[in-house]
Short mmCIF file of N, CA and C in Angstrom, two decimals:
data_model
loop_
_atom_site.label_atom_id
_atom_site.label_comp_id
_atom_site.label_asym_id
_atom_site.label_seq_id
_atom_site.Cartn_x
_atom_site.Cartn_y
_atom_site.Cartn_z
N MET A 1 149.74 -183.10 193.66
CA MET A 1 148.93 -182.50 194.24
C MET A 1 148.97 -181.75 195.65
N ALA A 2 150.27 -182.25 196.13
CA ALA A 2 151.26 -181.78 196.78
C ALA A 2 151.82 -180.26 196.00
N ILE A 3 152.29 -180.43 194.96
CA ILE A 3 152.86 -179.53 194.49
C ILE A 3 151.92 -178.10 194.02
N LEU A 4 150.58 -178.43 193.63
CA LEU A 4 149.60 -177.55 193.47
C LEU A 4 149.26 -176.71 195.12
N ALA A 5 149.29 -177.66 196.02
CA ALA A 5 149.04 -176.49 196.97
C ALA A 5 150.02 -175.18 197.55
N GLY A 6 151.47 -176.27 197.07
CA GLY A 6 152.18 -174.80 197.67
C GLY A 6 152.35 -174.38 196.56
N LEU A 7 152.18 -174.22 195.62
CA LEU A 7 152.19 -172.74 194.50
C LEU A 7 150.68 -172.26 195.09
N LEU A 8 149.52 -173.02 195.67
CA LEU A 8 148.60 -172.08 195.88
C LEU A 8 149.10 -171.07 196.93
N ALA A 9 149.62 -171.62 197.82
CA ALA A 9 150.23 -171.33 199.39
C ALA A 9 151.15 -170.09 199.17
N LEU A 10 152.45 -170.34 198.19
CA LEU A 10 152.83 -169.18 197.84
C LEU A 10 152.14 -168.29 197.29
N SER A 11 151.48 -168.31 195.94
CA SER A 11 150.63 -167.52 195.98
C SER A 11 149.79 -166.37 196.34
N LEU A 12 149.47 -167.11 197.53
CA LEU A 12 148.29 -166.35 198.35
C LEU A 12 149.39 -165.49 199.61
N TRP A 13 150.38 -165.93 199.61
CA TRP A 13 151.61 -165.17 200.69
C TRP A 13 151.96 -164.25 199.69
N LEU A 14 151.97 -164.31 198.35
CA LEU A 14 152.52 -163.42 197.54
C LEU A 14 151.45 -162.20 197.54
N ASN A 15 150.32 -162.41 197.25
CA ASN A 15 149.41 -161.79 197.06
C ASN A 15 148.98 -161.29 198.32
N VAL A 16 149.35 -161.30 199.58
CA VAL A 16 149.07 -161.11 200.92
C VAL A 16 150.09 -159.80 200.96
N ARG A 17 151.25 -160.48 200.90
CA ARG A 17 152.63 -159.54 200.80
C ARG A 17 152.78 -158.14 199.58
N GLN A 18 152.25 -158.44 198.59
CA GLN A 18 151.63 -157.18 197.80
C GLN A 18 150.94 -156.14 198.17
N TYR A 19 149.59 -156.69 198.48
CA TYR A 19 148.54 -155.67 199.06
C TYR A 19 149.21 -155.01 200.62
N GLY A 20 149.83 -156.10 201.07
CA GLY A 20 150.81 -155.08 202.87
C GLY A 20 151.69 -153.94 202.07
N ASP A 21 152.40 -154.44 201.05
CA ASP A 21 153.21 -153.19 200.90
C ASP A 21 152.01 -152.02 199.74
N ARG A 22 151.58 -152.51 199.30
CA ARG A 22 150.62 -151.45 198.39
C ARG A 22 150.27 -150.54 199.61
N ARG A 23 149.55 -150.96 200.87
CA ARG A 23 149.09 -150.04 201.59
C ARG A 23 150.05 -149.19 202.51
N ALA A 24 150.98 -150.12 202.48
CA ALA A 24 152.29 -149.47 203.41
C ALA A 24 152.67 -148.03 202.90
N THR A 25 152.72 -148.47 201.37
CA THR A 25 153.21 -147.13 200.25
C THR A 25 152.07 -146.24 200.49
N ALA A 26 151.23 -146.41 200.73
CA ALA A 26 149.75 -145.61 200.03
C ALA A 26 150.16 -144.65 202.01
N ALA A 27 150.14 -145.69 202.78
CA ALA A 27 150.21 -144.85 204.22
C ALA A 27 151.57 -143.67 204.36
N ALA A 28 152.22 -144.13 203.69
CA ALA A 28 153.50 -143.33 203.72
C ALA A 28 153.64 -142.03 202.72
N ALA A 29 153.01 -141.86 201.61
CA ALA A 29 152.46 -140.99 200.77
C ALA A 29 151.48 -140.10 201.55
N ARG A 30 150.42 -140.73 202.35
CA ARG A 30 149.51 -139.96 203.15
C ARG A 30 150.13 -139.14 204.54
N ALA A 31 151.12 -140.18 205.05
CA ALA A 31 151.91 -139.34 206.46
C ALA A 31 152.64 -137.92 205.58
N ALA A 32 153.17 -138.10 204.03
CA ALA A 32 154.61 -137.31 203.55
C ALA A 32 153.10 -135.76 203.44
N THR A 33 152.03 -136.48 203.12
CA THR A 33 151.42 -135.37 202.55
C THR A 33 150.80 -134.35 203.51
N LEU A 34 150.72 -135.33 204.78
CA LEU A 34 149.85 -134.59 206.05
C LEU A 34 151.39 -133.65 206.75
N GLU A 35 152.23 -134.31 206.45
CA GLU A 35 153.18 -133.87 207.23
C GLU A 35 153.89 -132.13 206.36
N ASP A 36 153.46 -132.00 204.84
CA ASP A 36 153.67 -131.31 204.00
C ASP A 36 152.61 -130.36 204.76
N THR A 37 151.02 -130.17 204.92
CA THR A 37 150.39 -129.89 205.47
C THR A 37 150.39 -129.30 206.58
N LEU A 38 150.53 -129.67 207.68
CA LEU A 38 151.06 -129.35 208.88
C LEU A 38 152.31 -128.18 208.71
N GLY A 39 153.33 -128.22 207.94
CA GLY A 39 154.45 -127.30 207.86
C GLY A 39 153.68 -125.54 207.28
N VAL A 40 152.08 -125.65 205.94
CA VAL A 40 151.86 -125.54 205.49
C VAL A 40 151.27 -124.52 206.48
N THR A 41 150.13 -124.97 207.36
CA THR A 41 149.21 -124.63 208.23
C THR A 41 149.95 -123.76 209.55
N ALA A 42 151.35 -124.70 209.64
CA ALA A 42 152.20 -123.52 210.74
C ALA A 42 152.50 -122.25 210.30
N GLU A 43 152.80 -122.31 209.05
CA GLU A 43 153.42 -120.87 208.33
C GLU A 43 151.85 -119.92 208.14
N ILE A 44 150.89 -120.38 207.94
CA ILE A 44 150.06 -119.62 207.70
C ILE A 44 149.75 -119.23 209.23
N ALA A 45 149.58 -119.87 210.66
CA ALA A 45 149.48 -119.34 211.85
C ALA A 45 150.78 -118.53 211.97
N ARG A 46 151.93 -118.19 211.73
CA ARG A 46 153.08 -117.62 211.83
C ARG A 46 152.61 -116.15 211.09
N GLN A 47 152.06 -116.56 209.89
CA GLN A 47 151.61 -115.21 209.02
C GLN A 47 150.25 -114.28 209.65
N ALA A 48 149.53 -115.26 210.46
CA ALA A 48 148.75 -114.70 210.93
C ALA A 48 148.53 -113.68 212.15
N GLN A 49 149.47 -114.28 212.74
CA GLN A 49 149.71 -113.79 213.66
C GLN A 49 150.55 -112.48 213.60
N THR A 50 151.21 -111.82 212.55
CA THR A 50 151.90 -110.64 211.89
C THR A 50 150.98 -110.16 211.67
N ASP A 51 149.78 -110.61 210.38
CA ASP A 51 148.88 -110.07 209.93
C ASP A 51 147.69 -109.20 211.05
N ASN A 52 148.01 -110.14 211.81
CA ASN A 52 146.71 -109.82 212.80
C ASN A 52 147.31 -108.47 213.22
N ALA A 53 148.67 -108.41 214.03
CA ALA A 53 149.31 -106.92 214.54
C ALA A 53 148.98 -105.84 213.50
N GLN A 54 149.14 -106.18 212.35
CA GLN A 54 149.04 -104.92 210.94
C GLN A 54 147.93 -104.64 210.71
N LEU A 55 146.72 -105.90 211.49
CA LEU A 55 145.24 -105.23 211.05
C LEU A 55 144.87 -104.15 211.70
N LEU A 56 145.03 -105.07 212.90
CA LEU A 56 144.79 -104.05 214.35
C LEU A 56 145.43 -102.35 214.05
N GLN A 57 146.54 -102.05 213.90
CA GLN A 57 146.86 -101.06 213.53
C GLN A 57 146.28 -100.05 212.74
N ARG A 58 146.05 -100.77 211.28
CA ARG A 58 145.01 -100.44 210.40
C ARG A 58 143.42 -100.28 210.90
N LEU A 59 143.08 -101.14 211.41
CA LEU A 59 141.68 -100.57 212.23
C LEU A 59 141.99 -99.01 213.24
N GLU A 60 142.57 -98.98 214.30
CA GLU A 60 143.26 -98.33 214.62
C GLU A 60 142.84 -96.53 214.22
N THR A 61 144.05 -96.52 212.99
CA THR A 61 143.79 -96.04 212.26
C THR A 61 142.57 -95.32 211.40
N ILE A 62 142.11 -96.31 211.35
CA ILE A 62 140.48 -96.22 210.26
C ILE A 62 139.55 -95.55 211.40
N ALA A 63 139.44 -95.96 212.75
CA ALA A 63 139.10 -95.32 213.83
C ALA A 63 139.10 -94.02 214.30
N ALA A 64 139.70 -93.96 214.12
CA ALA A 64 141.11 -92.24 214.24
C ALA A 64 140.35 -91.24 213.23
N ARG A 65 140.54 -91.89 212.55
CA ARG A 65 140.24 -90.82 210.91
C ARG A 65 138.52 -91.17 211.08
N GLY A 66 137.84 -91.49 211.42
CA GLY A 66 136.70 -91.72 211.51
C GLY A 66 135.99 -91.00 212.29
N GLU A 67 136.58 -90.90 213.98
CA GLU A 67 136.43 -89.79 214.72
C GLU A 67 136.96 -88.36 214.11
N ARG A 68 137.80 -88.32 213.73
CA ARG A 68 138.39 -86.68 212.97
C ARG A 68 136.97 -86.39 211.96
N THR A 69 136.48 -87.17 211.23
CA THR A 69 135.78 -87.27 210.07
C THR A 69 134.11 -86.57 211.07
N ARG A 70 134.27 -87.48 211.92
CA ARG A 70 132.79 -86.71 212.90
C ARG A 70 132.95 -86.15 213.57
N THR A 71 133.90 -85.21 213.91
CA THR A 71 134.15 -84.22 214.66
C THR A 71 134.28 -82.93 213.54
N ILE A 72 134.84 -83.10 212.92
CA ILE A 72 135.22 -82.14 211.87
C ILE A 72 133.40 -81.94 210.99
N TYR A 73 132.38 -83.17 210.83
CA TYR A 73 131.77 -82.65 209.85
C TYR A 73 130.44 -82.28 211.18
N ARG A 74 130.43 -82.66 212.26
CA ARG A 74 129.51 -82.09 213.30
C ARG A 74 130.12 -80.45 213.47
N ALA A 75 130.90 -80.68 213.63
CA ALA A 75 131.56 -78.93 213.66
C ALA A 75 130.93 -77.83 212.70
N ALA A 76 130.99 -77.96 211.13
CA ALA A 76 130.26 -77.57 209.90
C ALA A 76 128.86 -78.14 210.22
N ALA A 77 128.50 -78.74 210.69
CA ALA A 77 126.91 -79.12 210.63
C ALA A 77 126.58 -77.99 211.86
N ALA A 78 127.13 -77.99 212.61
CA ALA A 78 126.77 -76.90 213.84
C ALA A 78 126.51 -75.55 213.67
N ALA A 79 127.89 -74.69 212.74
CA ALA A 79 128.09 -73.97 211.87
C ALA A 79 126.79 -73.51 210.99
N GLN A 80 126.46 -74.04 210.32
CA GLN A 80 125.44 -74.11 209.61
C GLN A 80 124.11 -75.21 209.61
N PRO A 81 123.46 -74.91 210.68
CA PRO A 81 121.79 -75.46 210.66
C PRO A 81 121.17 -75.94 209.31
N LEU A 82 121.03 -76.93 208.88
CA LEU A 82 119.39 -76.86 207.93
C LEU A 82 118.19 -77.43 208.37
N PRO A 83 117.55 -76.62 207.61
CA PRO A 83 115.81 -77.47 208.09
C PRO A 83 116.14 -79.22 207.77
N ALA A 84 114.97 -79.68 208.25
CA ALA A 84 115.04 -81.28 207.75
C ALA A 84 114.50 -81.51 206.29
N ASN A 85 114.31 -80.49 205.40
CA ASN A 85 114.07 -80.96 204.03
C ASN A 85 115.19 -80.44 203.09
N CYS A 86 115.94 -80.44 203.88
CA CYS A 86 117.19 -79.75 202.98
C CYS A 86 118.73 -80.91 203.10
N ALA A 87 119.48 -80.89 201.48
CA ALA A 87 120.64 -81.69 201.48
C ALA A 87 121.76 -80.74 202.07
N PRO A 88 122.44 -81.64 202.29
CA PRO A 88 123.65 -81.05 202.95
C PRO A 88 124.11 -79.52 202.07
N GLY A 89 124.65 -78.78 202.35
CA GLY A 89 125.28 -77.42 201.67
C GLY A 89 126.56 -77.61 201.04
N GLN A 90 127.67 -77.17 200.47
CA GLN A 90 128.67 -77.14 200.74
C GLN A 90 129.59 -76.89 201.04
N ALA A 91 129.47 -76.31 202.26
CA ALA A 91 130.06 -76.18 203.67
C ALA A 91 130.09 -77.55 204.27
N ARG A 92 128.88 -78.65 204.44
CA ARG A 92 129.54 -79.54 205.15
C ARG A 92 129.68 -81.15 203.90
N VAL A 93 129.99 -80.40 202.42
CA VAL A 93 130.53 -81.78 201.66
C VAL A 93 132.45 -81.34 201.85
N ASP A 94 132.71 -79.90 201.85
CA ASP A 94 133.87 -79.42 201.96
C ASP A 94 134.73 -79.88 203.54
N ALA A 95 133.71 -79.64 204.25
CA ALA A 95 134.32 -80.66 205.85
C ALA A 95 134.33 -82.18 205.48
N ILE A 96 133.64 -82.36 204.96
CA ILE A 96 133.85 -84.17 204.24
C ILE A 96 134.99 -84.26 203.78
N ASN A 97 135.23 -83.63 202.81
CA ASN A 97 136.37 -83.84 201.85
C ASN A 97 137.87 -83.29 202.70
N GLN A 98 137.36 -82.56 203.72
CA GLN A 98 138.74 -82.32 204.54
C GLN A 98 139.22 -83.22 205.32
N ALA A 99 138.19 -83.56 205.61
CA ALA A 99 138.49 -84.90 207.03
C ALA A 99 138.93 -86.14 206.29
N LEU A 100 137.97 -86.12 205.00
CA LEU A 100 138.93 -87.37 204.69
C LEU A 100 139.95 -87.30 204.01
N GLY A 101 140.52 -86.37 203.19
CA GLY A 101 142.06 -85.68 202.84
C GLY A 101 142.20 -86.66 201.87
N PRO A 102 143.62 -87.01 201.29
CA PRO A 102 144.15 -87.25 200.34
C PRO A 102 144.10 -89.05 200.28
N THR A 103 144.04 -89.28 201.23
CA THR A 103 143.95 -90.68 201.78
C THR A 103 142.36 -91.23 201.54
N SER A 104 141.64 -90.40 200.75
CA SER A 104 140.39 -91.24 200.43
C SER A 104 141.09 -92.20 199.12
N ARG A 105 139.85 -93.42 198.95
CA ARG A 105 139.66 -93.85 198.23
C ARG A 105 139.25 -92.91 196.99
N THR A 106 138.77 -91.66 196.88
CA THR A 106 138.21 -91.08 195.66
C THR A 106 139.26 -90.40 195.37
N ALA A 107 139.89 -89.75 195.89
CA ALA A 107 140.98 -88.84 195.96
C ALA A 107 142.12 -89.55 194.89
N LYS A 108 142.36 -88.52 193.59
CA LYS A 108 143.23 -89.13 192.63
C LYS A 108 144.77 -88.38 192.95
#
């Protein structure tokens, strides 16, 4: 009977030990994954700072282009006023095309 109790105690100890080892391995794997995720997140944050500066520069370019387009169009519209029931004339369309220039997405 003492032998069986000893074997049972040894079996329980081994089960607890294996369970602890398995949990430690899972925790180590999770920690490694989180460390990799942290590295990727840090790289994304560094890239975002560079991208934000570039995007702001592009936004300023777009705003300047929009202002230029509006100025040219208003000048063409003032030079050739249209009645309320008329569509824009060729002069206005030419003004828009001139303002947009070759950087327009429709230009080939």
